[in-house]
Each structure stands twice: as C-alpha cells, then as structure tokens.
Tab-separated table of N, CA and C in Angstrom:
chain	number	residue	atom	x	y	z
N	308	UNK	N	105.980	50.973	129.181
N	308	UNK	CA	104.508	51.166	129.054
N	308	UNK	C	104.533	50.547	127.323
N	309	UNK	N	102.603	50.368	127.832
N	309	UNK	CA	102.368	49.392	126.768
N	309	UNK	C	102.193	50.723	125.185
N	310	UNK	N	102.617	49.688	123.109
N	310	UNK	CA	102.280	50.987	122.913
N	310	UNK	C	101.067	50.188	121.998
N	311	UNK	N	100.534	49.864	122.844
N	311	UNK	CA	98.704	49.705	122.601
N	311	UNK	C	97.813	49.583	123.063
N	312	UNK	N	96.589	49.552	123.273
N	312	UNK	CA	95.277	49.688	124.277
N	312	UNK	C	94.411	49.256	123.632
N	313	UNK	N	93.200	48.626	124.354
N	313	UNK	CA	92.166	47.829	124.043
N	313	UNK	C	91.123	48.837	124.978
N	314	UNK	N	89.997	49.625	125.096
N	314	UNK	CA	88.561	50.038	125.951
N	314	UNK	C	88.452	48.682	126.695
N	315	UNK	N	88.440	48.730	127.849
N	315	UNK	CA	87.505	48.086	129.126
N	315	UNK	C	86.242	48.963	129.151
N	316	UNK	N	84.706	48.577	128.909
N	316	UNK	CA	84.003	49.074	129.980
N	316	UNK	C	82.982	48.629	130.941
N	317	UNK	N	82.877	49.849	132.023
N	317	UNK	CA	82.972	48.984	133.191
N	317	UNK	C	81.143	49.574	133.853
N	318	UNK	N	80.278	49.207	134.599
N	318	UNK	CA	79.488	49.869	134.622
N	318	UNK	C	79.615	49.617	135.894
N	319	UNK	N	79.469	50.933	136.130
N	319	UNK	CA	79.405	51.556	137.744
N	319	UNK	C	77.704	52.586	138.000
N	320	UNK	N	77.550	52.400	139.534
N	320	UNK	CA	76.344	53.665	140.235
N	320	UNK	C	77.061	54.022	139.479
N	321	UNK	N	76.405	55.699	139.318
N	321	UNK	CA	76.548	57.032	138.735
N	321	UNK	C	77.515	58.106	139.477
N	322	UNK	N	77.055	57.696	140.870
N	322	UNK	CA	76.876	58.695	142.328
N	322	UNK	C	78.820	58.284	142.689
N	323	UNK	N	78.561	56.345	142.507
N	323	UNK	CA	80.579	55.710	142.697
N	323	UNK	C	80.947	57.005	142.497
N	324	UNK	N	80.402	56.541	140.796
N	324	UNK	CA	82.080	57.367	139.426
N	324	UNK	C	82.270	58.370	140.049
N	325	UNK	N	80.763	59.818	139.620
N	325	UNK	CA	81.236	61.502	140.186
N	325	UNK	C	82.575	61.380	141.494
N	326	UNK	N	82.534	60.309	142.802
N	326	UNK	CA	82.901	60.772	143.691
N	326	UNK	C	84.298	59.806	143.408
N	327	UNK	N	84.532	59.075	142.327
N	327	UNK	CA	84.969	59.061	141.655
N	327	UNK	C	85.941	59.752	141.552
N	328	UNK	N	85.682	59.901	139.878
N	328	UNK	CA	86.170	60.983	139.343
N	328	UNK	C	86.414	62.394	139.469
N	329	UNK	N	86.062	62.557	140.909
N	329	UNK	CA	85.720	63.880	141.821
N	329	UNK	C	87.749	63.715	142.590
N	330	UNK	N	87.692	62.331	143.448
N	330	UNK	CA	88.333	61.776	143.800
N	330	UNK	C	89.999	62.364	142.970
N	331	UNK	N	90.182	61.771	141.628
N	331	UNK	CA	91.070	61.575	140.633
N	331	UNK	C	91.274	62.816	140.234
N	332	UNK	N	90.576	63.394	140.307
N	332	UNK	CA	91.169	64.985	139.959
N	332	UNK	C	92.318	65.707	140.802
N	333	UNK	N	91.098	66.233	142.349
N	333	UNK	CA	91.501	65.833	143.373
N	333	UNK	C	93.431	65.473	143.517
N	334	UNK	N	93.301	64.311	142.701
N	334	UNK	CA	95.663	63.663	142.750
N	334	UNK	C	95.353	63.695	141.360
N	335	UNK	N	95.002	64.731	140.867
N	335	UNK	CA	95.998	64.829	139.533
N	335	UNK	C	95.980	63.653	138.706
N	336	UNK	N	95.281	62.657	138.669
N	336	UNK	CA	95.178	62.012	137.677
N	336	UNK	C	94.290	61.540	137.328
N	337	UNK	N	94.134	59.982	136.279
N	337	UNK	CA	92.672	60.498	134.665
N	337	UNK	C	92.774	59.357	135.819
N	338	UNK	N	91.045	58.777	136.016
N	338	UNK	CA	90.150	58.001	135.858
N	338	UNK	C	90.762	56.760	135.563
N	339	UNK	N	91.191	56.917	134.272
N	339	UNK	CA	92.212	55.272	133.828
N	339	UNK	C	93.360	55.191	133.757
N	340	UNK	N	94.133	56.551	134.412
N	340	UNK	CA	95.335	56.467	134.769
N	340	UNK	C	94.939	55.078	136.456
N	341	UNK	N	94.552	55.794	136.319
N	341	UNK	CA	93.563	55.074	138.199
N	341	UNK	C	93.324	53.626	138.858
N	342	UNK	N	92.071	53.533	137.190
N	342	UNK	CA	91.855	51.911	136.766
N	342	UNK	C	93.246	50.999	136.386
N	343	UNK	N	94.444	51.093	135.238
N	343	UNK	CA	95.867	50.920	134.810
N	343	UNK	C	96.474	50.337	136.297
N	344	UNK	N	96.572	51.113	136.893
N	344	UNK	CA	97.437	51.120	138.124
N	344	UNK	C	96.982	50.266	139.101
N	345	UNK	N	95.661	49.805	139.626
N	345	UNK	CA	94.880	49.414	139.931
N	345	UNK	C	94.633	47.363	139.414
N	346	UNK	N	94.513	47.827	138.054
N	346	UNK	CA	95.178	46.248	137.650
N	346	UNK	C	96.264	45.619	137.246
N	347	UNK	N	97.872	46.776	137.054
N	347	UNK	CA	98.634	46.184	137.139
N	347	UNK	C	98.499	45.498	139.065
N	348	UNK	N	98.221	46.540	139.941
N	348	UNK	CA	98.877	45.724	140.720
N	348	UNK	C	97.855	44.792	141.623
N	349	UNK	N	96.829	44.309	141.084
N	349	UNK	CA	95.965	43.431	141.383
N	349	UNK	C	97.056	41.228	140.474
N	350	UNK	N	97.404	42.208	138.932
N	350	UNK	CA	97.461	41.444	138.139
N	350	UNK	C	99.098	40.758	138.956
N	351	UNK	N	99.776	42.037	139.660
N	351	UNK	CA	101.624	41.638	140.337
N	351	UNK	C	100.637	40.770	141.496
N	352	UNK	N	100.007	41.050	143.117
N	352	UNK	CA	99.265	40.769	144.014
N	352	UNK	C	99.038	38.747	143.606
N	353	UNK	N	98.401	39.324	142.772
N	353	UNK	CA	98.062	37.691	142.067
N	353	UNK	C	98.898	37.001	141.249
N	354	UNK	N	100.851	36.898	141.337
N	354	UNK	CA	102.036	37.001	139.952
N	354	UNK	C	101.752	36.722	139.096
N	355	UNK	N	100.143	37.069	138.474
N	355	UNK	CA	100.182	36.425	137.364
N	355	UNK	C	101.157	38.310	136.370
N	356	UNK	N	102.337	37.284	135.738
N	356	UNK	CA	102.842	38.097	134.739
N	356	UNK	C	102.649	38.313	133.565
N	357	UNK	N	102.774	39.443	132.890
N	357	UNK	CA	101.881	39.583	131.162
N	357	UNK	C	103.612	40.495	129.810
N	358	UNK	N	102.902	40.220	128.626
N	358	UNK	CA	104.031	40.807	128.117
N	358	UNK	C	103.301	42.538	127.463
N	359	UNK	N	103.100	43.569	128.011
N	359	UNK	CA	103.017	44.587	127.719
N	359	UNK	C	102.538	44.460	126.416
N	360	UNK	N	101.586	44.817	125.527
N	360	UNK	CA	100.960	44.476	123.538
N	360	UNK	C	102.385	46.063	123.620
N	361	UNK	N	103.096	45.610	122.329
N	361	UNK	CA	103.296	45.845	121.604
N	361	UNK	C	105.302	46.062	121.109
N	362	UNK	N	105.219	46.096	122.796
N	362	UNK	CA	106.947	46.310	123.701
N	362	UNK	C	107.851	45.514	122.253
N	363	UNK	N	106.841	44.030	122.171
N	363	UNK	CA	108.323	43.323	121.691
N	363	UNK	C	108.623	43.622	120.465
N	364	UNK	N	107.494	44.007	119.459
N	364	UNK	CA	106.792	44.169	118.018
N	364	UNK	C	108.281	45.335	118.089
N	365	UNK	N	107.994	46.822	118.291
N	365	UNK	CA	108.407	47.444	119.206
N	365	UNK	C	109.493	47.140	118.106
N	366	UNK	N	110.524	46.289	119.614
N	366	UNK	CA	112.092	46.683	119.880
N	366	UNK	C	112.592	45.730	118.638
N	367	UNK	N	111.869	44.629	118.319
N	367	UNK	CA	111.970	44.054	117.273
N	367	UNK	C	112.294	43.982	115.953
N	368	UNK	N	111.205	45.791	115.860
N	368	UNK	CA	110.372	45.304	114.073
N	368	UNK	C	111.848	46.207	113.546
N	369	UNK	N	112.130	45.414	112.039
N	369	UNK	CA	112.912	46.329	111.137
N	369	UNK	C	112.429	47.589	110.389
N	370	UNK	N	112.773	47.736	110.280
N	370	UNK	CA	112.332	49.896	108.764
N	370	UNK	C	111.338	48.664	107.789
N	371	UNK	N	111.590	47.871	107.539
N	371	UNK	CA	109.884	47.454	106.615
N	371	UNK	C	109.195	46.900	107.115
N	372	UNK	N	109.612	46.390	108.109
N	372	UNK	CA	107.834	46.002	108.918
N	372	UNK	C	107.262	47.088	109.759
N	373	UNK	N	107.908	47.469	110.436
N	373	UNK	CA	107.891	49.153	111.357
N	373	UNK	C	105.932	49.826	110.301
N	374	UNK	N	105.299	50.702	111.147
N	374	UNK	CA	104.150	50.911	110.317
N	374	UNK	C	104.765	52.351	110.084
N	375	UNK	N	103.838	52.564	109.424
N	375	UNK	CA	104.939	54.639	109.316
N	375	UNK	C	104.151	55.643	110.049
N	376	UNK	N	104.729	56.130	110.369
N	376	UNK	CA	103.733	57.196	111.803
N	376	UNK	C	102.933	57.714	111.090
N	377	UNK	N	101.361	58.001	111.837
N	377	UNK	CA	100.503	58.638	111.410
N	377	UNK	C	100.848	60.167	111.238
N	378	UNK	N	100.432	60.974	110.288
N	378	UNK	CA	100.777	62.198	109.969
N	378	UNK	C	99.466	63.181	109.996
N	379	UNK	N	99.799	63.936	110.519
N	379	UNK	CA	98.244	65.757	110.187
N	379	UNK	C	96.879	64.378	110.884
N	380	UNK	N	96.250	65.702	111.141
N	380	UNK	CA	95.297	65.541	112.072
N	380	UNK	C	93.892	65.017	110.730
N	381	UNK	N	93.158	64.094	111.933
N	381	UNK	CA	91.978	63.111	110.539
N	381	UNK	C	90.475	63.830	110.281
N	382	UNK	N	90.932	63.986	108.830
N	382	UNK	CA	88.921	65.051	109.022
N	382	UNK	C	87.426	64.689	109.741
N	383	UNK	N	87.220	65.911	110.216
N	383	UNK	CA	85.866	65.524	110.752
N	383	UNK	C	84.923	65.091	110.146
N	384	UNK	N	84.166	64.027	111.484
N	384	UNK	CA	82.938	63.087	110.811
N	384	UNK	C	81.967	64.017	109.946
N	385	UNK	N	81.319	63.680	109.495
N	385	UNK	CA	80.290	65.134	108.513
N	385	UNK	C	79.133	64.178	109.224
C-alpha cells in the first residue's frame, strides 16, 4: 500500500459520473478504490513497473529521519 498520494483530476460527463458512483456504491467500493485498481491493472497489462511512493523511505528510515506522527485535529478554517 502506498504511503503517499497525489491528486488526479478527471473531467467526465456528469451523467456518466453519477452512474459510476451509483455502481461503486452498490459494490461497496469508493470511486477512488476503483480508479486506483484500474490504474494498477493498466500498468500491469502494459508491463510497467513502479515503486510505490513512500515505501522505500519508510522501510529504510531511521528514527532521526522518520517524520514525526501527526497528532490531534487540525483547527477549522476561518
């Protein structure tokens, strides 16, 4: 599982988006889960390999280089 994420913005027809979201809900999946699976399968189908972001960093990090854990809630925006 990746430890870092990046946003991907995709423009689609509003009716297609609504149908996709309904289907995801029926399958107890989030749209993000389905899109991530699609990307993984597409990369595998085309033989593209990659190192998930943050995995090597976390495996080889020392206590001094590891980022401190975030704690508590962020203050609400005014």
